[in-house]
Amino acid sequence: MHSRILLTTGLLALPCLSYGATTCEYANNIENATEFALSYGFPLYPFRNSTIEIMIEANGTNKFYHATQLADPTFNQVVSPNVDTLYSAAVIDLSHHDIILELPEVNDRYYVFALYDVWGDNYLNMGTTSKSAAGKYRIRFSPSTTEAGLHLCSSVESKHGNNSECDGLQGVIDAVTPYGSMQPRYAVNSGDAEELEIIQSYQNQSSLTKVPKSQGGCSAIPAITMRLLNSTLSSDIATQVMQLTSRIAPYSPARNSSDQSCVDANLKAAGIEHGKYEPQAGQEVEYSFNVTQHQMSIVASSPVNSMSLGNNWTALQSSVQGDFGTNYLLREYVATTGYLMLKQSEALYPRYSTGDLSLSANEAYVFTFESKPPLIDKGFWSLTAYNAEHFLISNDEDVYSRGSNSNITYSDGTLIYGDNDHTERTFQLLIQPDSVKPPSNWTSNWIPAPADGGDISLILRVYGPADGVTNGTWKAPLVTKQNAITA
Ligand SMILES: *[C@@H]1O[C@H](CO)[C@@H](O)[C@H](O)[C@H]1NC(C)=O
Ligand SMILES: *[C@@H]1O[C@H](CO)[C@@H](O)[C@H](O)[C@H]1NC(C)=O
Ligand SMILES: *[C@@H]1O[C@H](CO)[C@@H](O)[C@H](O)[C@H]1NC(C)=O
Ligand SMILES: *[C@@H]1O[C@H](CO)[C@@H](O)[C@H](O)[C@H]1NC(C)=O
Ligand SMILES: *[C@@H]1O[C@H](CO)[C@@H](O)[C@H](O)[C@H]1NC(C)=O
Ligand SMILES: *[C@@H]1O[C@H](CO)[C@@H](O)[C@H](O)[C@H]1NC(C)=O
Ligand SMILES: *[C@@H]1O[C@H](CO)[C@@H](O)[C@H](O)[C@H]1NC(C)=O
Ligand SMILES: *[C@@H]1O[C@H](CO)[C@@H](O)[C@H](O)[C@H]1NC(C)=O
Ligand SMILES: *[C@@H]1O[C@H](CO)[C@@H](O)[C@H](O)[C@H]1NC(C)=O
Ligand SMILES: *[C@@H]1O[C@H](CO)[C@@H](O)[C@H](O)[C@H]1NC(C)=O
Ligand SMILES: *[C@@H]1O[C@H](CO)[C@@H](O)[C@H](O)[C@H]1NC(C)=O
Ligand SMILES: *[C@@H]1O[C@H](CO)[C@@H](O)[C@H](O)[C@H]1NC(C)=O
């Protein structure tokens, strides 16, 4: 989960709205139509940004870019980078070809190949949690959203007899939109050179190959080019979203086809038609964008869409995380704060809901866990600290994160993730300025904060969460501020 876009929401005098689902409603005026278009089209803004960057790194579409090193404090490409998975990334363009994806054989760690449509919906994940078979998969654009996702050849063949489309393949993936992205990630256990080399060999075993389309379909879909993504765009974000929506929406179906006619009508009312955006009389896109930014925050914190993890931590409800269906405001919120979020079956992102965290030079936060988060086989969790700019914190220990892959200990010094530790005991992590070294029995549970204190943010990530986490039974840690711990 990463995004460079951090927009602040201005305070607007709005009625107190309480949104749950936000299925498309036919707009009855220009303001509503404009708000709808901006919210619906907003994910194209981070899509454009990341697509251009990946196309430059990978030299085009339908090719992998492989990150080969973990982020460190000098890394400022994305905010809140994680240091426990190594990524690859590809822009998927199915306008003129199908793609054969070769999935590597990975048995020693958590991994996921996450597939996203152009709207940022995580419509399919293959890897550890879905127990995917290594081998080849055909990816094709299939405009029917009811067919979207993976169809295993074993079941296709038993249903329809011999199927030439399946020749030599594990399965066929029907993509929701002709454009999208793919993000493979592999868990990093230690980060040493040997470990990274193992992951690089998995990256090298993965591939994307263009093949002719297996079925006809609309041949008028333009390919993704720099021109499509970067020509004659306004410098104003709101106007740019409208322009990108006019270029991409005509070829990219709504996530749920039941909404298509309403989406089309609202985009048209907002001035988006025939691949062009024309500003409309009475339309104030900048103001309308601010309104949607306010509304999306309300939707994201609505009790309907979140669940409690105890101790002032919440998480998105599983039904609305990662694949947003017709909840366009929530989709806009995630595109703004954590573009390319995974579905909860892959990862749960607990959010600490009590304001911002900040330390003075002689203060510390203690995170007290009553028990370990329950995980599936090869699942893992981590707590990572960031500075006020949401980048990793430079420190003498080169430690940015602690979790199930670190040598964290109970108060008696025994390893929490030692061999066969099945106890449910309480344990603590310490976030304390780098300038104040804690006593030695805290060292392995310490995440350094900036030397003189200051604003920080902490992100807890749980990959491969088991039922006990996703059903809210596991309690997230109690967070307390206290004096820094010294010998
Ligand atoms: C939108 O919000 C931003 C930031 O809060 C503010 O600077 C700007 O004036 C607002 N624009 C409009 C048109 O309301
Ligand atoms: C549309 O605009 C009207 C005001 O004209 C407002 O009452 C209504 O709540 C708006 N609908 C939506 C879905 O925003
Ligand atoms: C993506 O966004 C970042 C900052 O948010 C910016 O520095 C970078 O130039 C953008 N890339 C493109 C291709 O627009
Ligand atoms: C980039 O791709 C083009 C074809 O699209 C190819 O001609 C060129 O050699 C590639 N450049 C590199 C550095 O691989
Ligand atoms: C299925 O089709 C493939 C070619 O697509 C062929 O090689 C194979 O023999 C066929 N199998 C059966 C059982 O008909
Ligand atoms: C992966 O491929 C790259 C580029 O071909 C090569 O430099 C590297 O040595 C390979 N690494 C492994 C571990 O296979
Ligand atoms: C995108 O367009 C802007 C403005 O024309 C230009 O400055 C920038 O270099 C372009 N970016 C790429 C990657 O072509
Ligand atoms: C599409 O939306 C309708 C109405 O909200 C819902 O009943 C249906 O399950 C959705 N279909 C898909 C494939 O998400
Ligand atoms: C939760 O937050 C409230 C309001 O900030 C605070 O009063 C309360 O002590 C917090 N509870 C826990 C368990 O952290
Ligand atoms: C944990 O401790 C072992 C044994 O001392 C060491 O080999 C390993 O590198 C440590 N792991 C981490 C993540 O520090
Ligand atoms: C370190 O020792 C102190 C005093 O015995 C204890 O309170 C604390 O819990 C220990 N630290 C850790 C990480 O358990
Ligand atoms: C949550 O999952 C755990 C582990 O499977 C189970 O023991 C517990 O009963 C479940 N709780 C609820 C409320 O479903």
XYZ file of C-alpha atoms and ligand atoms in Angstrom:
655
model
C 0.000 0.000 0.000
C 1.627 3.187 -1.048
C 0.861 6.587 -2.429
C 2.623 9.862 -2.712
C -0.550 11.835 -2.724
C -1.482 13.297 0.598
C -4.219 15.838 0.230
C -5.541 17.745 3.174
C -9.237 18.194 3.498
C -10.406 21.732 4.061
C -13.220 22.353 6.491
C -16.389 22.896 4.532
C -19.775 23.862 5.831
C -21.612 20.690 4.874
C -24.590 18.938 6.386
C -23.575 15.996 8.530
C -23.819 13.168 6.039
C -23.656 9.560 7.117
C -22.791 7.455 4.128
C -22.717 3.709 4.052
C -22.799 2.414 0.498
C -22.600 5.066 -2.198
C -23.960 3.329 -5.271
C -24.373 5.613 -8.262
C -27.484 7.775 -8.061
C -28.685 9.771 -11.038
C -27.485 13.323 -10.441
C -30.193 15.946 -10.424
C -27.926 18.981 -10.790
C -24.509 20.000 -12.075
C -22.870 19.998 -8.619
C -23.906 16.420 -7.895
C -22.846 15.259 -11.363
C -19.459 16.949 -11.011
C -18.886 15.502 -7.542
C -19.773 12.069 -8.867
C -17.413 12.361 -11.840
C -14.532 13.539 -9.645
C -15.010 10.823 -7.080
C -15.512 8.104 -9.703
C -12.548 9.215 -11.815
C -10.118 10.144 -9.050
C -8.204 6.803 -9.022
C -7.001 7.693 -12.536
C -4.858 10.412 -10.967
C -2.556 8.032 -9.033
C -2.930 5.510 -11.900
C -1.452 8.057 -14.312
C 1.369 8.932 -11.961
C 2.396 5.350 -11.179
C 1.887 4.188 -14.777
C 4.256 6.817 -16.149
C 6.873 5.922 -13.563
C 6.583 2.162 -14.154
C 6.605 2.602 -17.949
C 9.852 4.516 -17.629
C 11.427 1.954 -15.268
C 10.201 -1.109 -17.186
C 10.565 0.418 -20.682
C 6.906 0.076 -21.609
C 3.680 -1.686 -20.697
C 3.210 -5.410 -20.035
C 6.741 -5.660 -18.655
C 7.901 -6.090 -15.103
C 9.935 -3.587 -13.190
C 11.660 -5.395 -10.301
C 12.702 -3.589 -7.135
C 15.838 -5.347 -5.932
C 16.529 -3.484 -2.676
C 14.436 -2.560 0.325
C 13.591 1.066 1.033
C 15.798 3.033 3.458
C 15.627 6.621 4.809
C 17.013 8.034 1.538
C 14.050 6.557 -0.336
C 11.383 9.193 -1.056
C 9.616 7.768 -4.112
C 6.507 6.824 -2.159
C 5.309 7.792 1.305
C 5.210 5.179 4.056
C 7.284 2.593 2.157
C 7.288 -0.848 3.726
C 10.479 -2.700 4.542
C 9.070 -6.199 4.751
C 8.188 -7.015 1.149
C 10.075 -6.651 -2.117
C 7.930 -5.481 -5.022
C 7.717 -5.859 -8.723
C 5.290 -3.780 -10.776
C 3.812 -3.829 -14.265
C 1.316 -1.752 -16.206
C -1.167 -4.066 -17.897
C -2.507 -3.036 -21.310
C -4.892 -5.567 -22.859
C -6.135 -3.293 -25.639
C -4.344 -5.132 -28.449
C -3.055 -8.369 -26.896
C -3.685 -11.008 -24.303
C -0.868 -11.563 -21.828
C 0.588 -14.821 -20.563
C 1.651 -14.480 -16.941
C 4.202 -16.969 -15.669
C 3.765 -17.433 -11.924
C 6.905 -18.682 -10.142
C 7.005 -21.566 -7.673
C 7.343 -20.018 -4.191
C 7.025 -22.246 -1.147
C 9.269 -20.713 1.484
C 7.524 -17.423 2.170
C 4.387 -15.308 1.780
C 3.941 -13.870 -1.717
C 1.108 -12.366 -3.716
C 0.546 -11.320 -7.321
C -2.064 -8.596 -6.912
C -4.103 -7.575 -9.962
C -5.880 -4.213 -10.116
C -8.307 -2.751 -12.618
C -7.771 0.809 -13.867
C -9.942 2.114 -10.983
C -7.605 0.560 -8.407
C -9.936 -2.324 -7.497
C -7.934 -5.355 -6.337
C -10.039 -7.826 -8.348
C -7.725 -10.826 -8.028
C -4.822 -12.085 -5.900
C -2.743 -15.153 -6.610
C -0.135 -16.526 -4.253
C 0.168 -17.932 -0.743
C -3.339 -17.288 0.580
C -5.033 -18.565 -2.573
C -2.615 -21.542 -2.846
C -2.009 -20.758 -6.524
C -0.249 -23.293 -8.742
C 2.936 -22.139 -10.449
C 2.688 -21.966 -14.225
C 1.072 -19.998 -17.016
C -2.121 -17.971 -16.935
C -3.736 -16.075 -19.807
C -4.917 -12.559 -18.919
C -7.478 -11.026 -21.262
C -9.922 -8.147 -21.244
C -13.420 -9.413 -20.759
C -15.983 -6.625 -20.411
C -18.443 -8.735 -18.436
C -17.920 -8.012 -14.745
C -19.785 -11.167 -13.757
C -17.025 -13.240 -15.388
C -14.198 -11.200 -13.839
C -11.356 -13.006 -12.119
C -9.608 -16.345 -12.425
C -11.115 -19.363 -14.144
C -9.031 -22.467 -13.546
C -8.531 -24.593 -16.634
C -9.260 -27.771 -14.693
C -12.790 -26.568 -14.005
C -13.265 -24.965 -17.455
C -12.307 -28.248 -19.101
C -14.565 -30.371 -16.934
C -17.458 -28.027 -17.729
C -16.939 -27.462 -21.447
C -14.883 -30.445 -22.585
C -11.584 -29.708 -24.338
C -10.828 -26.039 -24.491
C -8.073 -24.895 -26.813
C -7.794 -21.612 -24.890
C -6.509 -23.636 -21.979
C -3.785 -25.456 -23.847
C -0.799 -25.626 -21.503
C -2.313 -23.123 -19.082
C -3.307 -23.247 -15.425
C -6.093 -20.779 -15.954
C -7.602 -17.784 -17.691
C -7.929 -14.411 -15.971
C -10.744 -12.188 -17.155
C -9.715 -8.604 -16.478
C -12.397 -6.052 -15.677
C -10.877 -3.169 -17.642
C -8.458 -3.173 -20.611
C -5.952 -1.202 -18.537
C -4.710 -2.007 -15.069
C -1.697 -2.901 -13.034
C -0.057 -5.855 -11.368
C 1.989 -5.789 -8.208
C 3.830 -8.926 -7.109
C 5.258 -8.789 -3.569
C 7.433 -11.260 -1.676
C 7.937 -11.282 2.095
C 11.466 -10.421 3.184
C 12.476 -12.218 6.339
C 15.858 -10.739 7.125
C 16.876 -8.328 4.375
C 20.433 -9.706 4.072
C 22.007 -10.130 0.648
C 21.389 -13.896 0.352
C 17.751 -13.455 1.199
C 17.317 -10.719 -1.409
C 18.977 -12.950 -3.994
C 16.418 -15.701 -3.383
C 13.647 -13.188 -4.020
C 15.407 -11.855 -7.118
C 15.453 -15.366 -8.518
C 11.659 -15.574 -8.025
C 11.319 -12.220 -9.737
C 13.422 -13.508 -12.621
C 11.197 -16.600 -12.919
C 8.088 -14.454 -13.328
C 7.286 -13.081 -16.774
C 4.687 -11.404 -18.953
C 4.461 -12.300 -22.651
C 2.236 -10.696 -25.262
C 0.127 -13.139 -27.333
C -2.662 -12.574 -29.878
C -6.115 -12.047 -28.418
C -8.055 -15.271 -27.875
C -11.383 -13.622 -28.581
C -12.451 -10.727 -30.803
C -13.898 -7.714 -29.063
C -13.568 -4.011 -29.547
C -10.398 -3.259 -31.488
C -10.857 0.509 -31.169
C -9.451 0.648 -27.647
C -6.359 2.862 -27.693
C -3.117 1.496 -26.287
C -1.661 3.120 -23.171
C 0.847 5.692 -24.358
C 2.554 8.716 -22.858
C 0.283 10.771 -25.091
C -2.853 9.246 -23.548
C -1.517 9.820 -20.040
C 0.401 13.038 -20.365
C -0.680 15.273 -23.260
C -2.516 18.572 -22.744
C -3.421 18.018 -19.119
C -4.415 20.825 -16.802
C -2.140 21.527 -13.847
C -5.223 21.656 -11.614
C -5.854 18.220 -10.066
C -9.641 18.387 -10.364
C -9.573 19.358 -14.043
C -6.928 16.719 -14.701
C -9.171 14.047 -13.155
C -12.006 15.110 -15.478
C -9.669 14.983 -18.506
C -8.268 11.561 -17.620
C -11.779 10.253 -16.974
C -12.877 11.418 -20.426
C -9.966 9.528 -22.015
C -10.227 6.287 -20.059
C -13.856 5.783 -18.959
C -15.205 5.156 -22.514
C -13.174 1.913 -22.700
C -13.201 0.914 -19.044
C -16.426 -0.560 -17.705
C -17.672 0.233 -14.211
C -16.593 -2.360 -11.622
C -20.225 -3.423 -11.389
C -22.131 -3.376 -14.685
C -25.401 -2.697 -12.866
C -24.089 0.867 -12.410
C -22.954 1.495 -15.985
C -25.886 3.506 -17.327
C -25.997 5.691 -14.227
C -22.226 6.262 -14.417
C -22.468 7.220 -18.099
C -25.367 9.598 -17.472
C -23.587 11.358 -14.617
C -20.308 11.695 -16.521
C -22.213 13.157 -19.462
C -24.022 15.639 -17.203
C -20.604 16.650 -15.821
C -19.317 17.433 -19.340
C -17.574 14.141 -20.163
C -18.673 12.787 -23.522
C -17.131 11.330 -26.709
C -13.694 11.092 -25.091
C -13.578 14.790 -24.203
C -14.208 16.943 -21.179
C -15.911 20.308 -21.724
C -16.282 22.540 -18.657
C -19.973 23.221 -18.026
C -21.783 26.414 -17.063
C -22.139 26.636 -13.297
C -19.470 24.010 -12.706
C -16.721 24.654 -10.145
C -14.508 21.591 -10.289
C -12.067 22.719 -7.605
C -14.811 23.353 -5.099
C -16.615 20.114 -6.017
C -13.361 18.223 -5.565
C -13.033 19.637 -2.058
C -16.574 18.480 -1.332
C -15.775 14.905 -2.416
C -12.572 14.952 -0.351
C -14.654 15.808 2.681
C -17.327 13.232 1.894
C -14.824 10.447 1.326
C -13.374 10.925 4.816
C -16.830 10.666 6.313
C -17.464 7.465 4.378
C -14.103 5.989 5.393
C -14.756 6.531 9.102
C -18.424 5.568 8.968
C -19.179 2.712 11.387
C -20.871 0.913 8.492
C -17.502 0.606 6.736
C -15.145 0.016 9.643
C -14.668 -2.484 12.426
C -13.128 -2.098 15.846
C -9.926 -3.898 16.798
C -9.976 -2.570 20.357
C -7.752 0.001 22.090
C -8.800 2.748 19.646
C -7.717 0.787 16.567
C -10.050 0.244 13.633
C -9.831 -1.388 10.208
C -11.977 -1.225 7.101
C -14.699 -3.859 6.936
C -13.514 -6.762 4.858
C -16.378 -6.289 2.365
C -15.167 -2.781 1.433
C -11.369 -3.208 1.556
C -9.410 -3.368 -1.684
C -12.255 -4.150 -4.087
C -14.772 -1.355 -3.726
C -17.707 -2.461 -5.879
C -19.925 0.604 -6.230
C -18.572 2.475 -3.197
C -16.827 5.207 -5.194
C -16.185 7.561 -2.273
C -14.334 4.867 -0.370
C -12.412 4.047 -3.545
C -11.451 7.731 -3.827
C -10.362 7.743 -0.176
C -8.088 4.744 -0.626
C -6.701 6.104 -3.914
C -5.785 9.248 -1.957
C -4.337 7.683 1.189
C -3.132 4.208 0.205
C -3.439 3.556 -3.526
C -3.369 -0.139 -4.487
C -4.589 -1.445 -1.166
C -4.925 -5.222 -1.014
C -8.103 -7.059 -0.113
C -8.338 -8.120 3.506
C -7.804 -11.796 2.715
C -4.189 -10.720 1.921
C -3.538 -7.943 4.379
C -5.223 -6.115 7.211
C -4.187 -2.544 7.945
C -5.169 -1.550 11.487
C -5.550 2.239 11.883
C -4.874 3.962 15.176
C -7.747 6.378 15.381
C -6.726 8.743 18.153
C -5.170 11.750 16.487
C -1.568 12.222 15.515
C 1.433 10.800 17.334
C 4.242 13.021 18.486
C 7.139 12.660 20.928
C 9.382 15.112 22.708
C 13.083 14.223 22.998
C 12.608 12.404 26.325
C 9.319 10.614 25.695
C 8.399 7.184 24.348
C 5.397 5.210 23.159
C 4.929 1.691 24.454
C 2.779 -0.702 22.420
C 1.425 -3.484 24.645
C 0.147 -6.553 22.790
C -1.999 -8.982 24.776
C -1.220 -11.694 22.256
C 0.268 -12.295 18.825
C -1.970 -11.552 15.839
C -3.290 -14.903 14.540
C -1.832 -15.559 11.063
C -2.217 -18.117 8.316
C 0.780 -20.321 7.476
C 3.601 -17.961 6.238
C 1.644 -14.866 7.283
C 3.578 -12.116 9.077
C 3.107 -8.719 10.710
C 5.192 -5.610 11.263
C 5.117 -2.211 12.938
C 7.037 0.465 11.008
C 7.812 4.027 12.145
C 7.901 7.095 9.860
C 8.889 10.709 10.370
C 6.713 13.786 9.827
C 7.236 13.487 6.052
C 6.111 9.823 6.165
C 9.582 8.575 5.212
C 11.695 6.055 7.126
C 13.572 7.454 10.116
C 17.332 7.570 9.820
C 18.943 5.984 12.931
C 22.223 4.487 14.167
C 20.758 0.974 14.355
C 19.298 0.966 10.798
C 16.094 -0.398 12.304
C 12.836 0.830 10.793
C 10.417 -1.887 11.724
C 9.824 -4.772 14.151
C 7.456 -7.695 13.933
C 7.063 -11.425 13.538
C 10.235 -11.607 11.398
C 12.379 -9.796 13.986
C 14.006 -11.214 17.091
C 11.521 -9.557 19.441
C 11.359 -10.934 22.998
C 9.035 -11.352 25.974
C 9.973 -9.536 29.179
C 11.918 -12.619 30.346
C 14.122 -12.437 27.221
C 12.740 -15.444 25.363
C 12.001 -15.065 21.671
C 8.359 -14.356 20.854
C 8.758 -16.054 17.485
C 11.182 -18.707 18.659
C 10.681 -22.317 17.642
C 7.334 -23.674 18.704
C 6.291 -20.783 20.864
C 2.549 -21.254 21.099
C 1.996 -19.282 24.269
C -0.351 -16.324 24.409
C 1.618 -13.947 26.569
C 1.696 -10.196 26.642
C 4.662 -8.394 25.048
C 5.690 -4.819 24.329
C 7.336 -2.770 21.589
C 9.029 0.542 22.324
C 9.131 3.626 20.093
C 11.725 5.994 21.547
C 14.056 8.680 20.106
C 17.289 7.362 18.654
C 19.215 9.690 20.980
C 17.917 7.911 24.112
C 19.194 4.316 24.101
C 16.959 2.019 26.178
C 18.384 -0.674 28.537
C 19.680 -3.765 26.759
C 16.642 -5.921 27.475
C 14.588 -3.490 25.331
C 16.994 -3.269 22.401
C 15.421 -6.009 20.288
C 11.913 -4.556 20.802
C 12.915 -0.942 20.099
C 11.983 1.034 16.981
C 13.965 4.307 16.960
C 12.050 7.588 16.578
C 13.748 10.788 15.306
C 16.628 11.796 17.606
C 14.960 14.947 18.906
C 11.424 13.621 18.818
C 8.755 15.243 16.659
C 5.734 14.081 14.686
C 5.760 10.419 13.743
C 3.410 7.937 12.186
C 3.346 4.210 12.824
C 1.916 1.642 10.474
C 0.923 -1.818 11.612
C 0.561 -4.296 8.745
C -0.759 -7.838 9.045
C -0.164 -10.005 5.948
C -2.008 -13.312 5.737
C -4.332 -12.497 8.661
C -6.237 -15.482 10.096
C -9.919 -15.401 11.086
C -9.118 -14.281 14.621
C -7.801 -10.979 13.201
C -10.341 -10.388 10.441
C -13.337 -11.149 12.669
C -12.201 -8.617 15.264
C -11.472 -11.118 18.073
C -7.740 -10.306 18.314
C -7.143 -7.093 20.216
C -4.754 -4.535 18.697
C -2.069 -3.140 21.065
C -2.682 -0.611 23.820
C -0.701 2.537 23.016
C 0.653 4.572 25.935
C 2.940 7.576 26.069
C 5.441 7.742 28.905
C 8.903 8.971 29.846
C 11.672 7.505 27.740
C 13.081 4.306 29.262
C 16.713 4.609 30.333
C 18.997 2.303 32.246
C -10.156 23.614 -1.580
O -9.444 23.246 -0.393
C -8.137 23.774 -0.357
C -7.426 23.156 0.841
O -8.241 23.043 1.918
C -8.219 25.296 -0.286
O -6.917 25.844 -0.252
C -8.942 25.797 -1.532
O -9.145 27.200 -1.426
C -10.289 25.114 -1.684
N -10.811 25.483 -2.988
C -12.071 25.811 -3.189
C -12.438 26.243 -4.555
O -12.902 25.760 -2.306
C -27.790 16.285 -4.826
O -28.056 17.646 -4.617
C -29.112 17.935 -3.726
C -29.266 19.436 -3.634
O -29.732 19.926 -4.829
C -28.834 17.323 -2.370
O -29.928 17.525 -1.504
C -28.575 15.842 -2.521
O -28.218 15.300 -1.282
C -27.496 15.589 -3.523
N -27.345 14.170 -3.712
C -26.177 13.562 -3.585
C -26.178 12.089 -3.790
O -25.163 14.156 -3.323
C 4.229 11.471 -9.266
O 4.000 12.221 -8.083
C 5.166 12.755 -7.458
C 4.784 13.570 -6.254
O 3.541 13.320 -5.787
C 5.945 13.619 -8.401
O 7.158 14.011 -7.786
C 6.251 12.855 -9.661
O 6.880 13.701 -10.580
C 4.952 12.331 -10.270
N 5.254 11.587 -11.462
C 4.648 11.827 -12.598
C 5.081 10.983 -13.746
O 3.783 12.676 -12.723
C 12.743 -0.325 -24.918
O 11.746 -0.918 -25.750
C 11.902 -0.664 -27.139
C 10.748 -1.310 -27.870
O 9.540 -0.907 -27.340
C 13.228 -1.220 -27.633
O 13.408 -0.872 -28.983
C 14.354 -0.657 -26.781
O 15.555 -1.270 -27.150
C 14.097 -0.881 -25.307
N 15.128 -0.235 -24.521
C 15.783 -0.867 -23.559
C 16.775 -0.049 -22.827
O 15.559 -2.028 -23.261
C -7.308 -30.982 -26.591
O -6.845 -30.005 -27.519
C -5.449 -30.019 -27.731
C -5.107 -28.902 -28.726
O -5.700 -27.715 -28.353
C -4.983 -31.357 -28.239
O -3.580 -31.354 -28.355
C -5.446 -32.448 -27.300
O -5.117 -33.697 -27.850
C -6.946 -32.358 -27.063
N -7.320 -33.378 -26.064
C -8.384 -34.140 -26.204
C -8.628 -35.117 -25.099
O -9.126 -34.054 -27.156
C 17.997 -11.798 -12.199
O 18.092 -11.220 -13.497
C 18.984 -10.119 -13.555
C 18.833 -9.480 -14.937
O 18.884 -10.444 -15.927
C 20.396 -10.591 -13.269
O 21.273 -9.498 -13.300
C 20.416 -11.220 -11.876
O 21.665 -11.767 -11.608
C 19.364 -12.299 -11.751
N 19.325 -12.689 -10.335
C 19.051 -13.912 -9.935
C 19.150 -14.168 -8.474
O 18.700 -14.784 -10.698
C 4.550 15.163 -19.233
O 4.154 16.425 -19.712
C 4.811 17.506 -19.091
C 4.205 18.789 -19.595
O 4.129 18.784 -20.990
C 6.311 17.423 -19.398
O 6.992 18.470 -18.746
C 6.822 16.075 -18.853
O 8.183 15.922 -19.196
C 6.026 14.936 -19.450
N 6.436 13.699 -18.806
C 6.820 12.625 -19.492
C 7.241 11.450 -18.695
O 6.802 12.577 -20.705
C -23.515 -5.272 -8.371
O -24.308 -4.441 -7.577
C -25.552 -5.012 -7.222
C -26.385 -3.935 -6.560
O -25.633 -3.208 -5.627
C -25.283 -6.206 -6.311
O -26.485 -6.832 -5.952
C -24.410 -7.199 -7.059
O -24.033 -8.246 -6.192
C -23.162 -6.525 -7.587
N -22.456 -7.453 -8.452
C -21.138 -7.644 -8.376
C -20.552 -8.612 -9.368
O -20.437 -7.086 -7.549
C -9.091 6.012 23.301
O -9.131 7.382 22.922
C -9.785 8.223 23.868
C -9.900 9.614 23.281
O -8.653 10.069 22.844
C -9.012 8.191 25.170
O -9.668 8.998 26.143
C -8.955 6.752 25.675
O -8.158 6.682 26.836
C -8.348 5.843 24.610
N -8.451 4.456 25.051
C -7.461 3.582 24.899
C -7.718 2.204 25.389
O -6.401 3.887 24.376
C 17.859 -12.947 14.771
O 18.872 -13.599 15.493
C 19.582 -14.568 14.727
C 20.521 -15.303 15.655
O 21.244 -14.388 16.434
C 20.304 -13.878 13.586
O 20.965 -14.819 12.792
C 19.273 -13.145 12.727
O 19.913 -12.399 11.712
C 18.432 -12.212 13.577
N 17.352 -11.705 12.761
C 17.098 -10.412 12.640
C 15.965 -10.031 11.742
O 17.720 -9.558 13.237
C 13.068 -5.087 30.621
O 13.141 -5.214 32.027
C 12.205 -4.429 32.717
C 12.536 -4.530 34.214
O 12.719 -5.866 34.579
C 10.806 -4.931 32.391
O 9.823 -4.169 33.066
C 10.574 -4.814 30.894
O 9.332 -5.386 30.546
C 11.692 -5.543 30.146
N 11.607 -5.250 28.702
C 10.931 -5.985 27.798
C 11.056 -5.637 26.360
O 10.238 -6.902 28.088
C -13.142 -15.474 15.236
O -12.207 -16.457 14.806
C -11.671 -17.235 15.850
C -10.617 -18.150 15.250
O -11.141 -18.852 14.154
C -12.794 -17.992 16.548
O -12.257 -18.727 17.619
C -13.818 -16.996 17.083
O -14.911 -17.700 17.634
C -14.321 -16.113 15.959
N -15.168 -15.086 16.527
C -16.255 -14.625 15.923
C -16.975 -13.527 16.630
O -16.644 -15.055 14.855
